[in-house]
CSV table of C-alpha atoms in Angstrom, one decimal:
chain,number,residue,atom,x,y,z
A,1,UNK,CA,2.2,23.5,-3.2
A,2,UNK,CA,4.1,26.2,-4.6
A,3,UNK,CA,2.2,29.5,-4.7
A,4,UNK,CA,-0.6,29.5,-6.9
A,5,UNK,CA,-4.3,28.6,-7.3
A,6,UNK,CA,-5.8,25.1,-7.3
A,7,UNK,CA,-9.2,23.8,-8.1
A,8,UNK,CA,-11.0,20.6,-6.8
A,9,UNK,CA,-14.3,19.1,-8.2
A,10,UNK,CA,-15.9,16.3,-6.2
A,11,UNK,CA,-18.9,14.3,-7.9
A,12,UNK,CA,-20.5,12.9,-4.7
A,13,UNK,CA,-23.7,10.7,-4.1
A,14,UNK,CA,-25.8,13.7,-3.3
A,15,UNK,CA,-24.1,16.8,-4.7
A,16,UNK,CA,-21.3,18.1,-6.8
A,17,UNK,CA,-18.9,20.4,-5.0
A,18,UNK,CA,-16.2,22.5,-6.3
A,19,UNK,CA,-13.5,24.3,-4.2
A,20,UNK,CA,-10.9,26.9,-5.5
A,21,UNK,CA,-8.1,27.9,-3.2
A,22,UNK,CA,-5.1,30.1,-3.6
A,23,UNK,CA,-1.9,29.1,-1.9
A,24,UNK,CA,0.7,31.7,-0.7
A,25,UNK,CA,3.6,30.8,1.5
A,26,UNK,CA,2.0,27.4,2.4
A,27,UNK,CA,-1.1,29.2,3.7
A,28,UNK,CA,-4.4,28.3,1.9
A,29,UNK,CA,-7.1,30.9,1.2
A,30,UNK,CA,-10.5,29.6,-0.2
A,31,UNK,CA,-11.6,31.7,-3.0
A,32,UNK,CA,-14.8,29.8,-3.9
A,33,UNK,CA,-16.8,26.9,-2.6
A,34,UNK,CA,-19.6,25.8,-4.5
A,35,UNK,CA,-22.3,23.1,-3.8
A,36,UNK,CA,-24.8,22.0,-6.3
A,37,UNK,CA,-27.2,19.2,-5.1
A,38,UNK,CA,-27.8,16.2,-7.6
A,39,UNK,CA,-28.8,12.8,-6.5
A,40,UNK,CA,-26.4,10.5,-8.6
A,41,UNK,CA,-26.6,8.1,-5.7
A,42,UNK,CA,-30.4,7.6,-6.1
A,43,UNK,CA,-29.8,6.2,-9.4
A,44,UNK,CA,-26.6,4.1,-8.8
A,45,UNK,CA,-27.8,2.6,-5.3
A,46,UNK,CA,-31.3,1.9,-6.6
A,47,UNK,CA,-31.1,0.9,-10.3
A,48,UNK,CA,-27.4,0.1,-10.5
A,49,UNK,CA,-26.7,2.7,-13.2
A,50,UNK,CA,-26.8,6.5,-13.9
A,51,UNK,CA,-29.6,7.5,-16.2
A,52,UNK,CA,-29.0,9.6,-19.2
A,53,UNK,CA,-31.2,12.3,-17.7
A,54,UNK,CA,-28.7,12.5,-14.6
A,55,UNK,CA,-25.7,12.4,-16.9
A,56,UNK,CA,-27.1,15.5,-18.8
A,57,UNK,CA,-27.9,17.3,-15.5
A,58,UNK,CA,-24.4,16.3,-14.2
A,59,UNK,CA,-22.8,17.8,-17.5
A,60,UNK,CA,-24.7,21.1,-17.2
A,61,UNK,CA,-23.4,21.6,-13.6
A,62,UNK,CA,-19.9,20.7,-14.7
A,63,UNK,CA,-20.0,23.1,-17.6
A,64,UNK,CA,-20.6,25.9,-15.2
A,65,UNK,CA,-17.7,24.6,-13.1
A,66,UNK,CA,-15.4,24.3,-16.2
A,67,UNK,CA,-16.1,28.1,-16.6
A,68,UNK,CA,-14.6,28.8,-13.2
A,69,UNK,CA,-11.5,27.0,-14.5
A,70,UNK,CA,-11.6,29.5,-17.4
A,71,UNK,CA,-12.1,32.4,-15.0
A,72,UNK,CA,-9.1,31.4,-12.9
A,73,UNK,CA,-7.1,30.2,-15.7
A,74,UNK,CA,-6.4,26.8,-13.9
A,75,UNK,CA,-7.1,24.2,-16.7
A,76,UNK,CA,-3.7,22.8,-15.8
A,77,UNK,CA,-4.1,23.0,-12.1
A,78,UNK,CA,-7.3,21.0,-11.0
A,79,UNK,CA,-8.4,17.7,-10.0
A,80,UNK,CA,-11.9,16.1,-10.7
A,81,UNK,CA,-12.7,13.0,-9.0
A,82,UNK,CA,-15.9,11.0,-8.3
A,83,UNK,CA,-16.7,8.5,-5.5
A,84,UNK,CA,-19.2,5.7,-5.0
A,85,UNK,CA,-22.0,7.0,-6.9
A,86,UNK,CA,-20.0,6.7,-10.1
A,87,UNK,CA,-17.6,3.9,-9.0
A,88,UNK,CA,-20.4,1.6,-8.5
A,89,UNK,CA,-22.5,2.5,-11.3
A,90,UNK,CA,-22.6,-0.2,-14.2
A,91,UNK,CA,-22.2,2.4,-16.9
A,92,UNK,CA,-19.5,4.5,-15.2
A,93,UNK,CA,-17.3,4.4,-18.2
A,94,UNK,CA,-19.9,5.7,-20.3
A,95,UNK,CA,-20.8,8.4,-18.0
A,96,UNK,CA,-17.1,9.8,-17.7
A,97,UNK,CA,-16.8,9.7,-21.5
A,98,UNK,CA,-20.2,11.6,-21.8
A,99,UNK,CA,-19.1,14.4,-19.3
A,100,UNK,CA,-15.7,14.7,-21.0
A,101,UNK,CA,-17.2,15.1,-24.3
A,102,UNK,CA,-19.5,17.8,-23.1
A,103,UNK,CA,-17.2,19.6,-20.8
A,104,UNK,CA,-13.6,18.9,-21.7
A,105,UNK,CA,-13.1,17.8,-18.0
A,106,UNK,CA,-10.8,15.0,-17.0
A,107,UNK,CA,-12.5,12.9,-14.4
A,108,UNK,CA,-10.9,10.1,-12.3
A,109,UNK,CA,-12.7,7.6,-10.4
A,110,UNK,CA,-11.0,7.2,-7.1
A,111,UNK,CA,-10.5,3.8,-5.7
A,112,UNK,CA,-12.0,3.0,-2.3
A,113,UNK,CA,-8.7,2.6,-0.6
A,114,UNK,CA,-7.1,5.7,-1.8
A,115,UNK,CA,-10.4,7.6,-0.8
A,116,UNK,CA,-10.0,6.2,2.7
A,117,UNK,CA,-6.3,7.3,2.7
A,118,UNK,CA,-7.0,10.9,1.8
A,119,UNK,CA,-9.7,11.0,4.4
A,120,UNK,CA,-7.3,9.4,7.0
A,121,UNK,CA,-4.7,12.2,6.2
A,122,UNK,CA,-7.6,14.8,6.5
A,123,UNK,CA,-8.5,13.5,10.0
A,124,UNK,CA,-4.8,13.3,11.0
A,125,UNK,CA,-4.3,16.8,10.4
A,126,UNK,CA,-7.5,18.1,11.8
A,127,UNK,CA,-7.7,16.0,15.1
A,128,UNK,CA,-5.5,17.1,18.1
A,129,UNK,CA,-3.2,14.6,19.4
A,130,UNK,CA,-4.1,12.3,16.6
A,131,UNK,CA,-0.7,10.3,16.8
A,132,UNK,CA,-1.2,9.6,20.5
A,133,UNK,CA,-4.9,8.4,19.9
A,134,UNK,CA,-3.6,6.1,17.2
A,135,UNK,CA,-0.8,4.8,19.4
A,136,UNK,CA,-3.4,3.8,22.1
A,137,UNK,CA,-5.9,2.3,19.5
A,138,UNK,CA,-8.0,4.1,17.1
A,139,UNK,CA,-11.1,3.3,15.0
A,140,UNK,CA,-11.9,5.6,12.2
A,141,UNK,CA,-15.3,5.5,10.6
A,142,UNK,CA,-16.2,7.3,7.5
A,143,UNK,CA,-19.7,7.4,6.9
A,144,UNK,CA,-20.8,9.0,3.7
A,145,UNK,CA,-24.0,8.5,1.5
A,146,UNK,CA,-22.8,5.5,-0.4
A,147,UNK,CA,-20.4,3.7,1.9
A,148,UNK,CA,-19.2,3.2,5.5
A,149,UNK,CA,-15.2,2.8,5.6
A,150,UNK,CA,-13.7,1.5,8.7
A,151,UNK,CA,-10.0,1.5,9.7
A,152,UNK,CA,-8.6,0.5,12.8
A,153,UNK,CA,-5.0,1.6,13.9
A,154,UNK,CA,-2.9,0.4,16.5
A,155,UNK,CA,0.6,2.3,16.4
A,156,UNK,CA,1.9,2.4,13.0
A,157,UNK,CA,-0.1,-0.7,11.6
A,158,UNK,CA,-3.6,-1.0,10.4
A,159,UNK,CA,-5.5,-3.9,12.2
A,160,UNK,CA,-8.2,-3.7,9.8
A,161,UNK,CA,-9.3,-1.8,6.6
A,162,UNK,CA,-12.5,-2.3,4.9
A,163,UNK,CA,-15.3,-0.4,2.9
A,164,UNK,CA,-19.0,-1.7,3.3
A,165,UNK,CA,-21.9,-0.5,1.1
A,166,UNK,CA,-23.6,0.7,4.1
A,167,UNK,CA,-23.7,4.4,3.6
A,168,UNK,CA,-26.7,6.4,4.8
A,169,UNK,CA,-28.4,7.0,1.5
A,170,UNK,CA,-27.7,3.4,0.3
A,171,UNK,CA,-29.2,2.0,3.6
A,172,UNK,CA,-32.3,4.1,3.2
A,173,UNK,CA,-32.7,3.0,-0.3
A,174,UNK,CA,-32.3,-0.7,0.4
A,175,UNK,CA,-34.8,-0.7,3.2
A,176,UNK,CA,-37.2,2.1,2.2
A,177,UNK,CA,-40.1,-0.3,1.4
A,178,UNK,CA,-40.3,-1.4,4.9
A,179,UNK,CA,-42.6,0.4,7.2
A,180,UNK,CA,-40.7,3.2,9.0
A,181,UNK,CA,-41.9,2.1,12.4
A,182,UNK,CA,-39.8,-1.0,12.2
A,183,UNK,CA,-37.3,0.1,9.6
A,184,UNK,CA,-34.6,0.6,12.1
A,185,UNK,CA,-34.6,-3.2,12.9
A,186,UNK,CA,-33.2,-3.6,9.2
A,187,UNK,CA,-30.6,-0.9,9.9
A,188,UNK,CA,-29.7,-2.9,13.1
A,189,UNK,CA,-29.3,-6.2,11.4
A,190,UNK,CA,-27.0,-4.4,8.7
A,191,UNK,CA,-24.7,-3.0,11.5
A,192,UNK,CA,-24.9,-6.6,13.1
A,193,UNK,CA,-23.4,-8.1,10.1
A,194,UNK,CA,-20.7,-5.5,9.8
A,195,UNK,CA,-19.6,-5.8,13.5
A,196,UNK,CA,-19.7,-9.7,13.1
A,197,UNK,CA,-17.2,-9.2,10.2
A,198,UNK,CA,-15.2,-6.9,12.3
A,199,UNK,CA,-15.0,-9.3,15.3
A,200,UNK,CA,-14.1,-12.1,13.0
A,201,UNK,CA,-11.3,-10.3,11.2
A,202,UNK,CA,-9.9,-8.3,14.1
A,203,UNK,CA,-9.2,-10.0,17.5
A,204,UNK,CA,-7.9,-6.9,19.2
A,205,UNK,CA,-11.0,-4.7,19.3
A,206,UNK,CA,-10.8,-4.7,23.2
A,207,UNK,CA,-7.5,-2.7,22.7
A,208,UNK,CA,-9.3,0.3,20.8
A,209,UNK,CA,-9.6,3.1,23.1
A,210,UNK,CA,-10.7,5.8,20.8
A,211,UNK,CA,-13.1,6.4,17.8
A,212,UNK,CA,-13.1,9.3,15.2
A,213,UNK,CA,-16.0,10.0,12.8
A,214,UNK,CA,-16.0,11.7,9.5
A,215,UNK,CA,-17.9,12.1,6.4
A,216,UNK,CA,-20.9,13.9,5.1
A,217,UNK,CA,-22.9,12.4,7.9
A,218,UNK,CA,-21.1,14.4,10.6
A,219,UNK,CA,-22.7,17.9,9.4
A,220,UNK,CA,-26.3,16.5,9.9
A,221,UNK,CA,-25.4,15.1,13.2
A,222,UNK,CA,-23.8,18.2,14.5
A,223,UNK,CA,-26.9,20.2,13.1
A,224,UNK,CA,-29.3,18.1,15.1
A,225,UNK,CA,-27.3,17.3,18.3
A,226,UNK,CA,-25.5,20.7,18.6
A,227,UNK,CA,-22.4,19.3,20.5
A,228,UNK,CA,-20.4,21.9,22.6
A,229,UNK,CA,-17.1,20.4,21.4
A,230,UNK,CA,-15.9,18.1,18.6
A,231,UNK,CA,-17.0,15.0,20.6
A,232,UNK,CA,-20.5,13.5,20.2
A,233,UNK,CA,-21.4,11.3,23.2
A,234,UNK,CA,-23.1,7.9,23.1
A,235,UNK,CA,-25.6,9.2,25.6
A,236,UNK,CA,-26.7,11.9,23.2
A,237,UNK,CA,-26.7,9.5,20.3
A,238,UNK,CA,-28.6,6.8,22.2
A,239,UNK,CA,-31.4,9.5,23.2
A,240,UNK,CA,-31.7,10.7,19.8
A,241,UNK,CA,-31.8,7.1,18.4
A,242,UNK,CA,-34.7,6.1,20.9
A,243,UNK,CA,-36.7,9.3,19.9
A,244,UNK,CA,-36.5,8.9,16.1
A,245,UNK,CA,-36.0,5.3,15.3
A,246,UNK,CA,-39.8,4.5,14.7
A,247,UNK,CA,-40.8,8.0,13.6
A,248,UNK,CA,-42.0,9.0,10.2
A,249,UNK,CA,-39.5,11.0,8.2
A,250,UNK,CA,-42.0,13.8,8.0
A,251,UNK,CA,-42.2,14.1,11.8
A,252,UNK,CA,-38.3,13.9,12.2
A,253,UNK,CA,-38.1,16.8,9.5
A,254,UNK,CA,-40.4,19.1,11.5
A,255,UNK,CA,-39.0,18.0,14.8
A,256,UNK,CA,-35.3,19.0,14.0
A,257,UNK,CA,-36.0,21.5,11.2
A,258,UNK,CA,-34.2,19.4,8.6
A,259,UNK,CA,-34.9,18.6,5.1
A,260,UNK,CA,-37.0,15.5,4.4
A,261,UNK,CA,-33.9,14.0,2.5
A,262,UNK,CA,-32.0,14.6,5.7
A,263,UNK,CA,-34.8,13.1,7.8
A,264,UNK,CA,-34.6,9.9,5.6
A,265,UNK,CA,-30.9,9.4,6.2
A,266,UNK,CA,-30.6,10.3,9.9
A,267,UNK,CA,-31.8,7.1,11.6
A,268,UNK,CA,-29.1,4.9,9.5
A,269,UNK,CA,-26.5,7.5,10.5
A,270,UNK,CA,-27.3,7.5,14.2
A,271,UNK,CA,-27.7,3.7,14.2
A,272,UNK,CA,-24.3,3.2,12.6
A,273,UNK,CA,-22.3,5.4,15.0
A,274,UNK,CA,-24.2,4.1,18.1
A,275,UNK,CA,-23.5,0.4,17.3
A,276,UNK,CA,-19.9,1.2,16.7
A,277,UNK,CA,-19.5,2.9,20.1
A,278,UNK,CA,-21.4,0.2,21.8
A,279,UNK,CA,-19.1,-2.5,20.2
A,280,UNK,CA,-16.0,-0.8,21.7
A,281,UNK,CA,-17.7,0.3,24.8
A,282,UNK,CA,-16.8,3.9,24.4
A,283,UNK,CA,-18.7,6.8,25.9
A,284,UNK,CA,-18.3,8.9,22.5
A,285,UNK,CA,-16.4,9.8,19.4
A,286,UNK,CA,-14.4,12.7,18.3
A,287,UNK,CA,-15.5,14.1,14.9
A,288,UNK,CA,-13.6,15.8,12.0
A,289,UNK,CA,-15.4,18.9,10.4
A,290,UNK,CA,-13.1,19.0,7.4
A,291,UNK,CA,-15.1,18.4,4.2
A,292,UNK,CA,-14.0,16.0,1.7
A,293,UNK,CA,-13.3,18.5,-1.0
A,294,UNK,CA,-11.1,20.3,1.6
A,295,UNK,CA,-9.3,17.2,2.1
A,296,UNK,CA,-9.0,16.3,-1.5
A,297,UNK,CA,-7.6,20.1,-2.0
A,298,UNK,CA,-5.0,19.6,0.5
A,299,UNK,CA,-3.9,16.2,-0.6
A,300,UNK,CA,-3.6,17.0,-4.2
A,301,UNK,CA,-2.1,20.5,-3.5
A,302,UNK,CA,0.5,18.5,-1.5
A,303,UNK,CA,-0.3,20.5,1.7
A,304,UNK,CA,-0.9,17.2,3.5
A,305,UNK,CA,2.3,15.3,4.3
A,306,UNK,CA,2.8,12.1,6.1
A,307,UNK,CA,6.1,11.3,7.9
A,308,UNK,CA,7.9,8.2,7.3
A,309,UNK,CA,5.5,7.0,4.5
A,310,UNK,CA,7.6,4.2,3.1
A,311,UNK,CA,8.3,2.9,6.6
A,312,UNK,CA,4.5,2.8,7.5
A,313,UNK,CA,3.8,1.1,4.4
A,314,UNK,CA,6.4,-1.5,4.8
A,315,UNK,CA,5.1,-2.0,8.4
A,316,UNK,CA,1.4,-2.6,6.9
A,317,UNK,CA,2.9,-5.1,4.4
A,318,UNK,CA,4.7,-7.0,7.2
A,319,UNK,CA,1.4,-7.1,9.1
A,320,UNK,CA,-0.4,-8.2,6.2
A,321,UNK,CA,2.0,-10.9,5.5
A,322,UNK,CA,1.5,-12.3,9.0
A,323,UNK,CA,-1.9,-13.5,8.1
A,324,UNK,CA,-0.4,-16.1,5.6
A,325,UNK,CA,2.2,-17.4,8.3
A,326,UNK,CA,5.0,-15.7,6.5
A,327,UNK,CA,8.6,-16.8,7.3
A,328,UNK,CA,9.5,-13.4,8.6
A,329,UNK,CA,12.9,-14.4,9.6
A,330,UNK,CA,13.7,-15.2,6.0
A,331,UNK,CA,11.9,-12.1,4.7
A,332,UNK,CA,13.6,-9.8,7.0
A,333,UNK,CA,17.0,-11.3,6.1
A,334,UNK,CA,16.2,-10.9,2.4
A,335,UNK,CA,15.2,-7.3,3.2
A,336,UNK,CA,18.3,-6.7,4.9
A,337,UNK,CA,20.5,-8.0,2.0
A,338,UNK,CA,18.4,-6.0,-0.5
A,339,UNK,CA,19.0,-2.8,1.4
A,340,UNK,CA,22.6,-3.4,1.3
A,341,UNK,CA,22.7,-4.0,-2.3
A,342,UNK,CA,20.6,-1.0,-3.0
A,343,UNK,CA,22.7,1.4,-0.7
A,344,UNK,CA,26.0,0.2,-2.2
A,345,UNK,CA,25.0,0.0,-5.8
A,346,UNK,CA,23.3,3.3,-6.4
A,347,UNK,CA,25.8,4.4,-9.0
A,348,UNK,CA,24.8,1.2,-11.0
A,349,UNK,CA,21.0,1.0,-10.4
A,350,UNK,CA,19.9,4.6,-10.3
A,351,UNK,CA,16.5,3.7,-8.6
A,352,UNK,CA,14.3,5.9,-6.8
A,353,UNK,CA,13.0,5.9,-3.3
A,354,UNK,CA,9.5,4.7,-4.8
A,355,UNK,CA,11.2,1.8,-6.4
A,356,UNK,CA,13.2,1.0,-3.3
A,357,UNK,CA,9.8,0.9,-1.5
A,358,UNK,CA,8.6,-1.6,-4.2
A,359,UNK,CA,11.8,-3.8,-3.6
A,360,UNK,CA,11.2,-3.8,0.2
A,361,UNK,CA,7.6,-4.8,0.0
A,362,UNK,CA,8.6,-7.7,-2.6
A,363,UNK,CA,11.3,-8.9,-0.1
A,364,UNK,CA,8.5,-9.2,2.5
A,365,UNK,CA,6.0,-10.9,0.3
A,366,UNK,CA,8.0,-13.1,-2.2
A,367,UNK,CA,7.5,-16.3,-0.4
A,368,UNK,CA,4.0,-15.6,1.2
A,369,UNK,CA,2.5,-18.0,-1.3
A,370,UNK,CA,3.8,-21.1,0.6
A,371,UNK,CA,0.7,-20.6,2.7
A,372,UNK,CA,-1.2,-21.9,-0.3
A,373,UNK,CA,1.2,-24.5,-1.4
A,374,UNK,CA,4.9,-25.3,-2.2
A,375,UNK,CA,4.6,-26.0,-5.8
A,376,UNK,CA,4.4,-22.9,-7.7
A,377,UNK,CA,4.5,-20.7,-4.7
A,378,UNK,CA,5.6,-17.7,-6.8
A,379,UNK,CA,2.2,-17.7,-8.4
A,380,UNK,CA,0.3,-18.0,-5.1
A,381,UNK,CA,2.5,-15.1,-3.7
A,382,UNK,CA,1.6,-13.1,-6.8
A,383,UNK,CA,-2.2,-13.4,-6.3
A,384,UNK,CA,-1.8,-12.5,-2.5
A,385,UNK,CA,0.2,-9.5,-3.2
A,386,UNK,CA,-2.2,-8.6,-6.1
A,387,UNK,CA,-5.1,-8.6,-3.3
A,388,UNK,CA,-3.5,-6.1,-1.1
A,389,UNK,CA,-6.0,-3.5,-0.1
A,390,UNK,CA,-4.1,-1.1,2.1
A,391,UNK,CA,-4.8,2.6,2.1
A,392,UNK,CA,-1.8,4.6,0.9
A,393,UNK,CA,-0.6,2.0,-1.4
A,394,UNK,CA,-1.6,2.9,-4.9
A,395,UNK,CA,-2.6,0.3,-7.5
A,396,UNK,CA,0.6,0.9,-9.6
A,397,UNK,CA,2.8,-0.1,-6.6
A,398,UNK,CA,0.8,-3.1,-6.0
A,399,UNK,CA,1.3,-4.2,-9.6
A,400,UNK,CA,5.1,-3.7,-9.3
A,401,UNK,CA,5.2,-5.7,-6.2
A,402,UNK,CA,3.0,-8.5,-7.4
A,403,UNK,CA,5.1,-8.8,-10.6
A,404,UNK,CA,8.4,-8.8,-8.8
A,405,UNK,CA,7.4,-11.7,-6.5
A,406,UNK,CA,6.0,-13.6,-9.5
A,407,UNK,CA,9.3,-13.4,-11.3
A,408,UNK,CA,11.8,-13.9,-8.3
A,409,UNK,CA,12.0,-17.4,-9.3
A,410,UNK,CA,13.9,-18.5,-12.4
A,411,UNK,CA,10.9,-20.6,-13.4
A,412,UNK,CA,9.0,-17.4,-14.4
A,413,UNK,CA,10.1,-15.2,-17.2
A,414,UNK,CA,8.9,-11.7,-18.0
A,415,UNK,CA,9.5,-12.3,-21.7
A,416,UNK,CA,6.7,-15.1,-21.6
A,417,UNK,CA,4.0,-12.7,-20.0
A,418,UNK,CA,1.6,-11.4,-22.7
A,419,UNK,CA,0.6,-8.5,-20.2
A,420,UNK,CA,4.1,-7.4,-19.9
A,421,UNK,CA,5.1,-7.6,-23.6
A,422,UNK,CA,3.2,-4.5,-24.5
A,423,UNK,CA,4.2,-2.6,-21.5
A,424,UNK,CA,6.3,0.5,-21.8
A,425,UNK,CA,10.2,-0.1,-21.8
A,426,UNK,CA,10.5,2.2,-18.8
A,427,UNK,CA,8.1,-0.1,-16.7
A,428,UNK,CA,9.9,-3.3,-17.8
A,429,UNK,CA,13.3,-1.8,-17.0
A,430,UNK,CA,12.2,-0.8,-13.4
A,431,UNK,CA,10.8,-4.3,-12.9
A,432,UNK,CA,14.0,-6.0,-14.2
A,433,UNK,CA,16.0,-3.8,-11.8
A,434,UNK,CA,13.9,-4.9,-8.7
A,435,UNK,CA,13.8,-8.5,-9.7
A,436,UNK,CA,17.6,-8.4,-10.2
A,437,UNK,CA,18.4,-7.3,-6.7
A,438,UNK,CA,15.5,-9.4,-5.1
A,439,UNK,CA,16.9,-12.6,-6.7
A,440,UNK,CA,20.4,-11.9,-5.4
A,441,UNK,CA,19.0,-11.0,-1.9
A,442,UNK,CA,16.8,-14.2,-1.7
A,443,UNK,CA,19.8,-16.4,-2.9
A,444,UNK,CA,21.9,-15.1,0.0
A,445,UNK,CA,19.2,-16.9,2.4
A,446,UNK,CA,18.1,-19.7,0.1
A,447,UNK,CA,18.3,-22.4,3.0
A,448,UNK,CA,16.0,-20.0,5.3
A,449,UNK,CA,18.4,-20.7,8.0
A,450,UNK,CA,20.2,-17.3,8.1
A,451,UNK,CA,23.7,-18.9,7.7
A,452,UNK,CA,25.0,-15.7,5.9
A,453,UNK,CA,25.0,-13.0,8.6
A,454,UNK,CA,26.0,-10.0,6.5
A,455,UNK,CA,27.6,-9.0,3.2
A,456,UNK,CA,30.3,-6.6,2.2
A,457,UNK,CA,30.1,-5.2,-1.3
A,458,UNK,CA,32.8,-3.8,-3.5
A,459,UNK,CA,32.5,-2.6,-7.1
A,460,UNK,CA,35.2,-2.7,-9.7
A,461,UNK,CA,34.8,-1.9,-13.6
A,462,UNK,CA,33.8,-5.4,-14.4
A,463,UNK,CA,32.6,-7.0,-11.3
A,464,UNK,CA,30.5,-6.7,-8.1
A,465,UNK,CA,32.3,-8.5,-5.4
A,466,UNK,CA,30.0,-9.7,-2.8
A,467,UNK,CA,31.7,-11.1,0.4
A,468,UNK,CA,29.3,-13.0,2.5
A,469,UNK,CA,30.1,-13.5,6.3
A,470,UNK,CA,28.7,-16.8,7.2
A,471,UNK,CA,28.4,-18.9,10.2
A,472,UNK,CA,29.3,-22.1,8.0
A,473,UNK,CA,29.7,-23.0,4.4
A,474,UNK,CA,26.5,-22.0,2.9
A,475,UNK,CA,26.1,-24.9,0.0
A,476,UNK,CA,22.5,-24.0,-0.9
A,477,UNK,CA,23.2,-20.2,-1.0
A,478,UNK,CA,26.3,-20.6,-3.3
A,479,UNK,CA,24.3,-22.8,-5.7
A,480,UNK,CA,21.3,-20.5,-5.8
A,481,UNK,CA,23.5,-17.5,-6.1
A,482,UNK,CA,25.0,-19.0,-9.3
A,483,UNK,CA,21.6,-19.7,-10.7
A,484,UNK,CA,20.0,-16.4,-9.9
A,485,UNK,CA,22.7,-14.0,-10.6
A,486,UNK,CA,22.1,-14.0,-14.5
A,487,UNK,CA,19.3,-11.5,-14.2
A,488,UNK,CA,21.8,-9.0,-12.5
A,489,UNK,CA,24.4,-9.5,-15.2
A,490,UNK,CA,21.8,-9.1,-18.1
A,491,UNK,CA,20.2,-6.1,-16.5
A,492,UNK,CA,23.2,-4.0,-15.3
A,493,UNK,CA,26.1,-5.4,-17.6
A,494,UNK,CA,28.1,-6.4,-14.6
A,495,UNK,CA,28.8,-9.6,-13.2
A,496,UNK,CA,28.2,-10.4,-9.6
A,497,UNK,CA,30.5,-12.7,-7.7
A,498,UNK,CA,30.0,-14.3,-4.3
A,499,UNK,CA,33.0,-14.9,-2.0
A,500,UNK,CA,32.5,-16.7,1.4
A,501,UNK,CA,34.3,-15.8,4.5
A,502,UNK,CA,33.6,-18.0,7.5
A,503,UNK,CA,32.9,-15.8,10.7
A,504,UNK,CA,35.0,-18.0,13.0
A,505,UNK,CA,37.9,-18.5,10.8
């Protein structure tokens, strides 16, 4: 970020944390780091809602944090977010409204996939040779009080992403009524179910050569195991597990000089990491010491940057589409034509790189609905696109992509959708631009036979001349172009015309 002071507030399951940092010449100096314990997770994970008593206690804590924003004069330069303890509460909207009324703080509930992406960026910047590990096959395990998030990476593609409600505190509360001498068996069954899900949805687990752990659980493991490097071995974990799995929390607390709360959750923590290592047949895992507030700080201050983000997102979407037997030859041809149109018509469409990424993703996914059925495949494509759950792709982008694939057929009209009738004109215009280019690009391979190899584009005052270099006369492409070119004319005010040039003439 530019030079200045930035504040982060993280409302977590077991504590509320605040970090205030000063940035000068791209270097960060932590001015204050405050941790105030409060067990919001106990309410949510056990009762399903946050009690009014806990809401009042949270407001008192955050009122003190708000004074820090006054002190540093950074009310316009802070971010307050909450994770699973609030996200999973049935009364989350009341809670946020209550806190805002009492403190004037604007609080955002962070989505699971976005939380995973921020943690991924934090690990990527913290772990040495991360890119090499990722290329060789890497499992990222984020274990917090509320959830266990797993991300499997191979090169630039995620093979698996999911968030399980199996955080250390949540597991303890779920099984706390079971006798502590056999409670570990319940934790093992829980992990067995998660591993079964992994094996069912990712058939390339044997290729995973590395594992990295992250989350609030790591600090407790480090305190107990005292590793000499940033690697925790399976042998050390297994030895610890055997010694504590049947023990009373009070005994564990005395044995390792940890609080009773920590003693309650250490068995599910050790069980979780041990089972993941055993599944992958690894001798240990690397861990990141970076705290979530620190990761948030670097993300929202834009200190964390990922190279070729749009390319990686597109690769992820291509991989996602393969699950539905997508016609990738057609999708990539449409993508090629769309890129040609985007690059040659910049003076007309004035679209941003973000909008181009939406167009690219829509090109890949527009026909993915054929997997469900030929009739109304655009509607099926919409629901498949809408269900994308990939870290790094925010909800707004997914909504645009889903709407684009829905309206790529003339059968569907924006003007008939109640949801879009009240949308801001800016959103509708962006959507119309993307759809206009998508329809033209799709029409140029209407037969799905790649008859048109490439296109040349010339722009005059009243016409966009598209010359298609074709292997043979593309009858279906010409007909479809005529039917689908109306959107382009109505959106940009200039008529597109298709001319055919046979390659071997």
